[in-house]
XYZ file of C-alpha atoms in Angstrom:
723
model
C 15.838 3.860 -12.388
C 16.090 4.416 -8.834
C 14.417 8.146 -8.021
C 10.628 7.788 -8.043
C 7.955 9.677 -7.170
C 7.453 8.513 -3.834
C 6.461 9.356 -0.393
C 7.408 7.087 2.429
C 5.646 7.473 5.887
C 6.994 9.779 8.659
C 5.894 9.109 12.232
C 3.245 11.565 13.900
C 4.195 11.178 17.223
C 1.779 13.637 18.248
C 4.673 15.507 20.244
C 6.768 15.695 17.147
C 5.044 16.776 14.355
C 7.353 19.528 13.454
C 7.841 18.807 9.721
C 4.163 18.797 9.340
C 3.994 16.656 6.600
C 0.179 16.950 6.631
C -0.446 15.549 2.858
C 1.022 12.067 3.823
C -0.280 9.231 5.671
C 2.509 9.916 8.527
C 2.195 8.264 11.992
C 3.563 5.725 13.921
C 0.862 4.251 15.727
C 1.837 2.390 19.409
C -1.619 0.853 19.522
C -1.492 -0.389 23.281
C -4.213 -0.296 25.785
C -5.000 3.338 26.597
C -8.171 5.082 28.580
C -7.744 7.633 25.770
C -8.751 5.507 23.005
C -12.560 5.713 23.456
C -15.314 3.288 23.140
C -18.072 4.940 24.257
C -18.651 7.585 21.258
C -20.063 7.544 18.177
C -17.121 9.223 16.192
C -15.586 5.990 14.443
C -12.584 7.703 13.806
C -12.096 8.094 17.617
C -12.988 4.687 18.679
C -10.503 1.908 19.673
C -9.597 -0.406 16.963
C -11.229 -3.781 17.502
C -11.555 -7.158 15.593
C -8.432 -9.682 14.880
C -4.919 -8.693 14.430
C -4.460 -6.897 17.351
C -7.166 -4.462 16.165
C -7.825 -2.662 13.185
C -8.868 0.360 11.667
C -12.390 0.639 10.754
C -11.753 1.990 7.218
C -15.400 0.912 5.796
C -16.992 3.031 8.314
C -15.044 6.689 8.223
C -16.800 9.520 7.378
C -15.557 12.878 6.465
C -18.039 14.368 8.612
C -16.146 12.585 11.770
C -12.647 14.171 10.825
C -12.881 17.731 12.234
C -14.303 16.319 15.672
C -11.901 13.603 15.699
C -8.963 15.397 15.379
C -9.926 18.473 17.635
C -10.456 15.790 20.450
C -7.088 13.610 19.494
C -5.390 17.140 20.204
C -6.898 17.971 23.751
C -6.139 14.173 24.342
C -2.849 14.710 23.517
C -2.213 17.666 25.364
C -3.698 16.140 28.362
C -0.852 13.557 27.962
C 1.656 16.040 28.195
C 0.155 17.833 31.551
C 0.399 14.274 33.045
C 4.059 14.215 32.606
C 4.884 17.871 33.728
C 2.293 17.137 36.848
C 4.776 14.554 37.972
C 6.553 16.105 40.664
C 9.612 13.641 40.697
C 13.048 14.356 39.134
C 12.639 13.794 35.545
C 13.773 10.153 34.475
C 13.636 8.355 31.400
C 10.626 6.438 32.649
C 8.656 8.955 33.944
C 9.372 11.501 31.011
C 10.675 10.081 27.878
C 8.555 6.835 28.008
C 5.185 8.632 28.896
C 6.062 11.053 25.932
C 6.774 7.984 23.477
C 3.152 6.998 24.522
C 1.490 10.267 24.285
C -1.316 10.842 21.740
C -2.457 7.490 20.766
C -5.612 8.694 19.905
C -4.538 11.379 17.845
C -2.273 8.903 15.989
C -5.263 6.531 15.324
C -7.310 9.570 13.737
C -4.457 10.405 11.675
C -4.429 6.758 9.926
C -7.903 8.026 8.949
C -6.449 11.375 7.771
C -4.238 10.103 5.430
C -6.143 7.585 3.468
C -8.837 10.889 3.281
C -6.057 12.994 2.162
C -3.797 10.801 -0.115
C -6.097 7.969 -1.282
C -9.474 9.638 -1.123
C -9.545 13.269 -1.433
C -12.288 15.174 -2.069
C -13.405 19.087 -1.957
C -15.303 18.514 0.973
C -12.360 16.998 2.839
C -9.962 19.744 1.401
C -11.884 22.360 2.955
C -11.586 20.648 6.613
C -8.252 20.015 6.000
C -7.738 23.695 5.308
C -9.246 24.486 8.496
C -7.651 21.978 10.709
C -3.875 22.923 9.100
C -3.501 25.999 11.605
C -5.328 24.392 14.423
C -2.622 21.464 14.314
C 0.246 23.649 14.124
C -1.001 25.505 16.833
C -1.328 21.802 18.781
C 2.528 21.247 17.511
C 3.847 24.602 18.938
C 2.149 24.007 22.567
C 4.442 20.906 22.837
C 7.757 21.963 20.880
C 7.397 25.167 22.335
C 6.655 23.823 26.251
C 9.491 24.899 28.351
C 8.423 23.125 31.352
C 8.786 19.856 28.820
C 11.645 20.425 27.574
C 13.153 21.401 30.821
C 12.480 17.877 31.907
C 13.663 16.374 28.331
C 16.910 18.448 28.837
C 17.597 17.113 32.575
C 17.299 13.554 31.496
C 19.376 14.262 27.980
C 22.304 16.273 30.587
C 22.096 12.960 33.158
C 22.829 10.789 30.481
C 25.967 12.677 29.270
C 27.469 11.404 32.464
C 25.758 8.012 32.719
C 24.719 6.730 29.755
C 21.450 4.905 29.557
C 21.048 1.457 27.328
C 21.792 2.077 23.663
C 18.193 2.194 22.413
C 17.093 4.305 25.312
C 20.284 6.317 24.600
C 19.274 6.914 20.989
C 15.493 7.746 21.848
C 16.723 10.518 24.304
C 19.428 12.062 21.979
C 16.789 12.463 18.850
C 13.985 13.525 21.487
C 16.626 16.191 22.692
C 17.726 17.058 19.073
C 13.984 17.609 17.864
C 13.168 19.925 20.480
C 16.330 21.899 19.965
C 16.164 22.193 16.256
C 12.545 23.397 16.570
C 13.102 26.299 18.862
C 13.002 25.023 22.452
C 16.146 26.987 23.613
C 14.052 30.463 21.809
C 13.437 33.078 24.199
C 9.659 34.119 24.677
C 9.479 36.636 21.978
C 11.051 34.333 19.609
C 8.722 31.387 20.258
C 5.820 33.315 19.649
C 6.933 33.745 16.417
C 8.186 30.808 15.741
C 4.578 29.319 16.612
C 3.187 31.892 14.145
C 5.383 31.026 11.437
C 4.380 27.230 11.674
C 0.697 28.065 11.545
C 1.252 30.118 8.571
C 3.315 27.487 6.935
C 0.916 24.584 7.844
C -1.877 26.247 5.168
C 0.482 27.041 2.845
C 1.564 23.390 2.530
C -2.057 22.154 2.080
C -2.918 24.905 -0.240
C 0.208 23.729 -2.441
C -0.950 20.409 -2.314
C -4.462 20.975 -3.013
C -3.672 23.081 -5.876
C -1.652 20.571 -7.529
C -4.355 17.634 -7.185
C -6.876 20.092 -8.661
C -4.993 20.438 -11.782
C -3.812 16.824 -11.898
C -8.166 16.186 -11.819
C -8.889 18.641 -14.346
C -6.710 18.542 -17.114
C -7.982 15.579 -19.131
C -6.893 15.373 -22.930
C -9.900 13.259 -24.653
C -8.768 11.553 -28.123
C -11.012 10.386 -30.954
C -10.317 7.044 -32.513
C -8.470 8.793 -35.184
C -5.945 10.249 -32.242
C -4.932 6.399 -31.053
C -1.647 6.110 -33.676
C 1.257 3.977 -31.650
C -0.646 3.151 -28.469
C -0.841 -0.173 -27.272
C -4.515 -2.378 -27.305
C -4.395 -2.346 -23.359
C -3.506 1.151 -22.691
C -6.667 2.379 -25.261
C -8.643 -0.098 -23.471
C -7.971 1.557 -20.322
C -8.206 5.121 -21.516
C -11.552 4.069 -23.040
C -12.765 2.958 -19.215
C -11.514 5.940 -17.919
C -13.422 8.512 -20.414
C -16.516 6.522 -19.902
C -16.084 6.463 -15.999
C -15.663 10.740 -16.519
C -18.935 10.960 -18.598
C -17.034 10.910 -21.973
C -18.091 7.828 -23.881
C -16.874 7.204 -27.208
C -13.571 8.893 -26.523
C -10.104 8.236 -24.761
C -8.823 9.674 -21.873
C -5.250 10.705 -20.848
C -5.014 11.736 -17.492
C -2.697 14.450 -16.091
C -0.993 11.813 -13.880
C 2.354 10.057 -14.885
C 0.902 6.659 -15.001
C -1.013 7.851 -18.033
C 0.921 10.836 -19.306
C 4.177 8.798 -19.720
C 3.011 5.654 -21.787
C 1.187 8.181 -23.750
C 4.245 10.439 -24.590
C 6.523 7.169 -25.464
C 4.288 5.616 -28.175
C 1.836 8.074 -29.291
C 2.394 8.971 -33.108
C 0.449 12.449 -32.507
C 3.314 14.955 -31.788
C 0.817 17.763 -31.089
C -1.301 15.893 -28.801
C 2.212 14.912 -27.017
C 2.985 18.780 -26.591
C -0.909 18.928 -25.000
C -0.266 16.088 -22.501
C 3.194 17.228 -21.860
C 2.156 20.906 -21.032
C -0.756 19.882 -18.916
C 1.693 17.577 -16.920
C 4.595 20.052 -16.394
C 2.703 22.880 -15.878
C 0.392 21.662 -13.070
C 0.603 24.460 -10.527
C 1.512 27.061 -12.790
C -1.271 28.263 -14.682
C -1.613 31.647 -13.665
C -5.064 31.218 -12.326
C -6.598 30.382 -8.410
C -4.681 27.342 -8.642
C -1.168 28.591 -9.371
C 1.515 27.781 -6.553
C 4.313 30.362 -7.279
C 3.369 33.160 -4.584
C 2.883 30.254 -2.280
C 6.597 29.080 -2.748
C 7.827 32.580 -2.189
C 5.941 32.727 1.012
C 7.301 29.586 2.343
C 10.680 30.551 1.239
C 10.590 33.577 3.089
C 8.946 31.744 5.980
C 11.114 28.899 6.499
C 14.474 31.195 6.309
C 12.998 33.738 9.082
C 11.922 30.213 11.148
C 15.254 29.214 11.098
C 17.128 32.555 11.397
C 15.483 32.794 14.803
C 17.762 30.068 16.020
C 20.955 31.084 14.485
C 21.183 29.577 11.079
C 22.326 31.024 7.834
C 19.784 29.285 5.631
C 16.981 26.647 5.748
C 19.568 23.941 4.229
C 21.984 24.157 6.855
C 19.539 23.710 9.468
C 17.793 21.068 7.769
C 20.498 18.539 7.066
C 22.846 18.854 10.513
C 20.926 15.283 11.299
C 21.246 13.973 8.146
C 23.917 11.639 6.748
C 24.883 14.515 4.591
C 25.617 17.073 7.733
C 25.647 19.972 5.628
C 24.474 21.299 2.083
C 27.751 21.757 0.947
C 28.359 17.856 1.214
C 25.257 17.098 -0.647
C 25.891 19.810 -3.601
C 29.277 17.942 -3.917
C 27.822 14.686 -4.609
C 25.373 16.277 -6.750
C 27.983 18.194 -8.902
C 30.362 14.738 -9.083
C 27.627 13.096 -11.210
C 26.150 16.087 -13.065
C 28.467 16.827 -15.617
C 28.571 13.364 -16.410
C 24.758 13.160 -16.797
C 24.456 15.985 -18.944
C 27.080 14.990 -20.902
C 24.845 11.764 -21.513
C 21.959 13.455 -22.524
C 23.678 15.700 -25.356
C 24.809 11.995 -26.690
C 21.045 10.587 -26.238
C 19.946 13.826 -28.140
C 21.825 13.180 -30.892
C 21.276 9.722 -31.399
C 17.279 10.680 -31.190
C 17.642 13.515 -33.803
C 19.271 11.069 -36.042
C 16.856 8.531 -35.820
C 14.188 11.460 -36.315
C 15.911 12.353 -39.517
C 16.205 8.915 -41.064
C 12.728 8.528 -40.480
C 12.113 11.828 -42.369
C 10.709 13.788 -39.414
C 11.375 17.200 -39.734
C 11.774 18.515 -36.800
C 14.149 19.356 -33.583
C 13.869 17.088 -30.597
C 11.857 18.931 -27.947
C 10.798 17.923 -24.392
C 7.545 16.268 -25.724
C 9.595 14.435 -28.229
C 12.103 12.770 -25.717
C 10.306 9.869 -24.962
C 8.985 8.746 -28.076
C 12.262 8.968 -30.192
C 14.008 7.522 -26.869
C 12.150 4.948 -27.379
C 12.955 4.590 -31.280
C 16.629 4.605 -30.579
C 16.362 1.612 -27.967
C 14.511 -0.279 -30.502
C 17.310 0.636 -32.868
C 20.508 0.115 -30.695
C 19.309 -2.884 -28.875
C 16.173 -4.368 -30.892
C 14.654 -3.554 -27.396
C 11.054 -2.783 -27.518
C 9.688 -1.716 -24.318
C 5.749 -2.538 -25.244
C 7.255 -5.913 -26.026
C 8.634 -6.327 -22.686
C 5.098 -5.201 -20.756
C 3.513 -8.113 -22.045
C 5.744 -10.238 -19.537
C 5.344 -7.646 -16.642
C 1.718 -8.346 -15.034
C 0.981 -6.575 -11.802
C -0.143 -9.995 -10.038
C 2.832 -11.664 -11.337
C 5.165 -9.066 -10.097
C 3.501 -9.040 -6.498
C 4.056 -12.705 -6.277
C 7.614 -11.976 -7.192
C 7.956 -9.668 -4.850
C 6.853 -12.156 -2.374
C 9.247 -14.794 -3.487
C 11.957 -12.424 -2.854
C 10.751 -11.481 0.972
C 10.704 -15.235 1.565
C 14.157 -15.807 0.401
C 16.058 -12.662 2.201
C 13.470 -12.181 5.195
C 11.606 -15.697 5.869
C 8.186 -14.046 5.024
C 5.215 -15.753 3.647
C 2.330 -13.713 2.226
C -1.298 -15.445 2.477
C -4.208 -13.548 1.338
C -6.810 -12.631 3.959
C -10.355 -13.772 2.858
C -12.225 -10.971 1.536
C -14.335 -8.662 4.276
C -12.330 -10.023 7.276
C -10.335 -6.694 7.143
C -11.986 -3.588 6.841
C -10.508 -1.651 3.372
C -11.596 2.102 2.113
C -11.934 1.159 -1.231
C -12.902 -1.915 -3.288
C -9.808 -1.877 -5.036
C -7.665 -2.753 -1.736
C -6.320 -6.045 -1.192
C -4.791 -7.167 2.130
C -2.205 -10.147 2.717
C -1.090 -11.902 6.167
C 2.811 -11.580 6.663
C 4.100 -14.465 8.764
C 7.290 -16.006 9.650
C 7.910 -19.159 6.945
C 9.239 -21.262 9.763
C 7.480 -20.205 12.852
C 4.325 -19.268 11.553
C 4.810 -16.013 14.016
C 2.282 -13.092 12.934
C 4.134 -10.307 11.522
C 1.110 -8.054 10.358
C -1.015 -7.226 7.508
C 0.276 -5.801 4.121
C -2.113 -3.620 2.146
C -2.146 -3.056 -1.471
C -4.006 0.100 -3.073
C -2.460 -0.314 -6.644
C -5.097 1.675 -8.983
C -5.076 5.699 -9.970
C -8.724 7.315 -9.319
C -10.039 10.655 -8.622
C -8.921 12.121 -5.613
C -5.793 10.056 -5.320
C -2.439 11.652 -5.129
C -0.128 10.885 -7.997
C 3.222 8.477 -7.717
C 3.718 5.934 -5.406
C 4.319 5.463 -1.490
C 4.231 3.167 1.354
C 3.039 4.029 4.506
C 2.372 2.523 8.142
C -1.166 2.220 10.195
C 0.823 0.607 12.630
C 4.595 0.175 13.459
C 6.468 -2.487 15.489
C 7.445 -1.886 19.175
C 7.837 -3.719 22.231
C 8.140 -1.416 25.229
C 4.514 -2.419 26.087
C 4.534 -5.378 24.283
C 4.783 -6.247 20.899
C 2.554 -4.974 18.043
C 2.179 -6.371 14.762
C 2.697 -3.990 11.637
C -0.157 -2.460 9.211
C 1.773 -1.532 6.258
C 0.398 -0.127 2.808
C 1.949 0.235 -0.482
C 0.011 2.932 -2.865
C 0.602 2.957 -6.665
C -1.074 4.827 -9.861
C -1.464 2.163 -12.383
C -3.694 2.643 -14.913
C -6.738 0.394 -14.013
C -7.500 -2.219 -16.741
C -10.800 -2.771 -18.468
C -12.456 -5.612 -17.208
C -10.918 -9.081 -17.455
C -7.708 -7.239 -19.148
C -4.379 -7.936 -17.105
C -2.587 -5.114 -15.899
C 0.821 -4.615 -17.454
C 3.384 -1.928 -16.396
C 6.760 -0.577 -17.836
C 9.710 -1.806 -16.733
C 10.090 1.060 -14.604
C 6.813 1.147 -12.859
C 7.876 -2.643 -12.005
C 10.841 -1.331 -10.606
C 8.997 1.234 -8.423
C 6.898 -1.422 -7.368
C 9.499 -3.405 -5.712
C 11.211 -0.010 -4.434
C 7.736 0.907 -2.650
C 7.597 -2.757 -1.322
C 11.181 -2.247 0.116
C 9.778 0.396 2.468
C 7.278 -2.077 3.366
C 9.778 -4.750 4.640
C 11.461 -2.115 6.187
C 8.785 -1.552 8.057
C 7.827 -5.296 9.025
C 11.398 -6.066 9.998
C 11.682 -3.297 12.643
C 12.738 -4.664 15.331
C 13.061 -1.726 17.650
C 11.509 -1.104 21.453
C 10.423 2.576 21.444
C 8.235 4.514 18.533
C 10.840 6.871 17.911
C 13.088 4.476 16.828
C 10.970 3.818 13.863
C 11.355 7.511 12.598
C 13.852 7.583 9.209
C 17.003 9.313 8.349
C 16.065 10.651 4.788
C 18.993 10.622 3.164
C 19.242 6.810 4.408
C 15.530 5.561 4.625
C 15.581 5.363 0.705
C 18.518 3.045 0.609
C 16.732 0.185 1.302
C 14.244 0.283 -0.775
C 16.421 1.278 -3.948
C 18.303 -1.500 -3.280
C 15.470 -3.876 -3.235
C 15.079 -2.922 -6.780
C 18.124 -5.003 -7.478
C 16.119 -8.408 -7.019
C 13.563 -7.623 -10.388
C 16.282 -8.243 -12.533
C 17.710 -11.440 -10.839
C 17.445 -14.483 -12.546
C 15.349 -16.445 -10.272
C 12.555 -13.770 -10.378
C 12.986 -13.186 -14.062
C 12.813 -17.074 -14.782
C 9.858 -17.666 -12.442
C 7.457 -14.595 -12.592
C 7.968 -12.789 -15.979
C 5.275 -14.830 -18.158
C 3.348 -13.892 -20.946
C -0.264 -12.268 -20.336
C -1.918 -14.165 -22.943
C 0.485 -17.397 -23.365
C 1.799 -18.038 -20.391
C 5.111 -18.296 -21.729
C 8.205 -17.382 -19.722
C 9.835 -14.468 -21.384
C 12.569 -15.140 -23.901
C 16.353 -15.372 -22.913
C 16.873 -13.373 -25.776
C 14.667 -10.376 -24.583
C 16.175 -11.132 -21.117
C 19.365 -10.738 -22.670
C 18.394 -7.321 -24.663
C 17.215 -5.853 -21.373
C 20.353 -6.295 -19.430
C 22.372 -4.894 -21.970
C 20.036 -1.918 -22.317
C 20.719 -1.416 -18.566
C 22.338 1.947 -18.827
C 20.370 3.256 -21.553
C 18.508 6.546 -21.272
C 20.506 7.171 -17.916
C 21.406 10.688 -19.002
C 17.406 11.438 -18.820
C 16.746 9.790 -15.877
C 19.435 11.225 -13.647
C 19.467 14.371 -15.130
C 15.671 14.984 -14.937
C 15.752 13.747 -11.033
C 19.153 16.003 -10.682
C 17.833 18.983 -11.708
C 14.907 18.960 -9.268
C 17.294 17.729 -6.532
C 19.826 20.917 -7.155
C 17.003 23.130 -7.546
C 15.388 22.353 -4.122
C 18.777 22.963 -2.871
C 19.807 25.820 -4.289
C 16.226 27.748 -3.826
C 16.726 27.216 -0.025
C 20.686 28.485 -0.212
C 19.186 31.336 -2.066
C 17.809 34.896 -0.717
C 13.859 34.572 -0.822
C 13.698 38.271 -0.219
C 12.704 39.150 -3.885
C 12.825 35.916 -5.431
C 10.786 35.716 -8.583
C 10.304 31.997 -9.057
C 9.511 31.188 -12.781
C 13.031 33.572 -12.775
C 14.843 31.713 -10.613
C 14.341 28.440 -12.164
C 14.972 29.372 -15.717
C 18.311 31.238 -14.825
C 19.272 28.133 -12.210
C 18.834 26.050 -15.119
C 20.519 27.974 -17.608
C 23.544 28.179 -14.956
C 23.752 24.451 -15.046
C 23.677 24.036 -18.777
C 20.373 22.157 -18.261
C 19.643 20.457 -21.312
C 16.260 21.994 -23.040
C 15.141 18.948 -24.481
C 14.047 17.728 -21.018
C 12.495 19.141 -17.927
C 12.898 18.774 -14.351
C 11.068 15.649 -12.967
C 9.424 17.939 -11.071
C 9.020 21.521 -11.762
C 9.157 23.742 -8.786
C 5.277 24.883 -8.883
C 4.626 21.230 -8.523
C 7.257 19.817 -6.326
C 5.169 18.461 -3.587
C 8.172 16.624 -1.903
C 9.435 19.943 -0.874
C 6.098 22.406 -0.718
C 3.371 20.100 0.277
C 5.337 19.630 4.055
C 9.049 19.702 4.868
C 9.853 15.900 4.491
C 12.008 16.288 1.803
C 12.697 20.212 1.627
C 16.697 20.479 0.838
C 16.704 16.544 0.893
C 15.681 15.680 -2.185
C 19.442 14.865 -2.709
C 18.968 12.043 -0.576
C 17.703 9.404 -3.279
C 21.227 9.959 -4.686
C 23.112 9.764 -1.476
C 20.685 6.500 -0.751
C 21.952 5.255 -4.130
C 25.538 5.551 -3.637
C 24.653 3.168 -0.554
C 22.391 1.058 -2.776
C 25.470 0.548 -5.911
C 27.982 0.095 -2.984
C 25.782 -2.547 -0.985
C 24.922 -4.252 -4.291
C 28.286 -5.060 -4.685
C 28.651 -7.080 -1.664
C 25.710 -9.357 -2.733
C 27.408 -9.436 -6.324
C 30.760 -11.061 -4.627
C 29.227 -13.739 -2.608
C 28.772 -17.212 -3.301
C 24.950 -17.314 -3.603
C 24.371 -13.980 -5.434
C 21.650 -11.816 -4.364
C 19.979 -14.711 -2.589
C 23.144 -15.615 -0.325
C 22.213 -16.118 3.074
C 24.986 -15.054 5.114
C 24.924 -11.602 3.192
C 20.984 -11.562 3.589
C 21.323 -12.218 7.307
C 23.549 -9.151 7.683
C 21.301 -7.134 5.545
C 18.404 -7.522 7.749
C 20.459 -7.410 11.137
C 22.409 -4.094 10.002
C 20.666 -2.615 7.273
C 16.596 -3.299 8.195
C 15.521 -4.364 11.525
C 17.599 -1.186 13.447
C 15.595 1.184 11.700
C 16.822 4.345 13.736
C 18.007 2.931 16.773
C 21.613 3.291 15.383
C 23.960 6.181 13.551
C 23.187 5.019 9.767
C 26.869 5.570 9.085
C 27.462 2.689 11.795
C 25.047 0.459 10.556
C 26.030 0.735 7.009
C 29.955 -0.114 8.245
C 28.821 -2.999 10.073
C 27.404 -4.538 6.905
C 29.732 -3.651 4.584
C 32.742 -3.306 6.827
C 33.649 0.063 5.161
C 32.266 3.462 4.122
C 30.331 3.419 0.548
C 31.978 4.843 -2.246
C 30.890 6.312 -5.569
C 32.590 4.418 -7.728
C 29.813 1.442 -8.045
C 27.110 3.981 -8.823
C 28.870 6.074 -11.492
C 29.730 2.185 -13.183
C 25.852 1.273 -12.513
C 24.847 4.128 -14.652
C 27.227 3.540 -17.679
C 29.126 7.194 -16.530
C 32.820 7.676 -16.451
C 34.469 6.843 -12.991
C 36.014 9.824 -11.478
C 39.827 9.906 -11.091
C 40.954 10.762 -7.549
């Protein structure tokens, strides 16, 4: 399934931290020689990156005690960069205004590499306190740049001149995006409005941090412990992992089910203990909604009010209208049209799936009505009955290390990349679980960058899976290599055991690797061009998911973890036949969240009751009672821990239309999914340009036309709409 709980990196050029996605590793480092990266300081976070591979972050030496000073110093130096631009007495040009703006805040970008790790991968109560203290200061810093009238005047002068005398294409794109960024963030407001705008951003920054920390609190503190008589249906590997987690938490002799998707999902799928399934389900879907000090409902209300007020200062009717103007959808109406074109088919399929599950339950003598905590369990029963397919049997052939090799194989075939393990200790890492590979061109041997993998769940690490960069490719001051990272939350196995994952988790693994390949293949000159258009940037990663099910991957890398035997052809055939199974559940749980995101931001937030709004909206949509939204509102971090996905969660569906359509290009090619000519076009037009050209134009260059929805409906086994 293509819609995963992911969060990709967002460039954190200090001049444009407008979205304030502070809970994510969000940066786009320029990494060239600058005097502002200091060597004469004891603060590791402020020191120039040293060592091989063009210099590396000193993850092994970072400390929380250095964070506050480093961020504050980075902001101070960033503002000095802006002053240097403003003190230039010459008329504004691309070279004396836009280029130094691109190069600004190098130190702060370095600091945020560490900040992102401490926030997303290794959070702690101590860090969260510092995070809360810094959030309003960072907001003030952002406002001093985005609201700087003299700076905007210089940017505007370059923009206006370029309208009469266009710049080279990449420079023009940078100017257009930079000008639009200022304009969308209130640069044209009067002084009084700018003051209020800045105050709103400051308040929002604290609310986002509080929201994120509340969810993380509930993920860490709601653990279900089982005794040996409550393990019915669970696999041996899952039981061993649960025992190890319990030991780590000081509960030896029990088995821990943590409040994370990687633990919750398999438990709900296989556990025969219905009462315990209800407890685990309730814990997970009640995160941020427990009517205690960590409840997020009031925070959401405040966020919605402030967002609407802020865009109202600029004349927009609602937040969605403002946000989508620079996305592929352009308007909330177009985004809603796409979602509602799929929604009826999705919920109709859920009704069919529930009927099948109820039949299985009745036949088994289970006297019950299917509830949300039953859905995964009985769906698995139906899968076995309809397709003779046992998900746990499939997992025996899905080893994490072999899947990693499979991804490297695909990267080699499509991108000509080679991944070589880096000797332990050569590259600093922030946790012993992190491993690193060097990426090179297979033919020339040219160094491309490093790939970091942090695969396991642990306390202090936010849930889900995501990709980010510690350094992105640019060439305007000399070529930089890429430091990219993938982060997952697989349950760490007991010593000596293989990491076995579900087909869905394997798909997510490929998805996140798609983001990394997008980073590595970048061929842009300026940092701003590494930014993403939210409803397009998921497309490349969703497309890479398709290579998991290619014959080349299946035949080489899906081998039994004990015997080493390749996966039987009969089992592969069952997997392919079941490819549209449970699409009602998968599509509906995702779309419900996407629709809720949009409707919340189109509604009047004045007297909104979040819990009531959620219930009433789902009722109006005829949401099936047997399943929840993928992300209930009080835990919807994509939307309320920052602004990266606010009114943009629909983007996974938009991107999946592109994905399904682009897949047809490979299916039609003589070489299938490994056709060299199509792969070359894939890299040239869909990966390497990043945001250096309009996404719609890039797709047309690849496909020869715009994407069409029919392939998406066929992929999901839904009726194709009649035009």
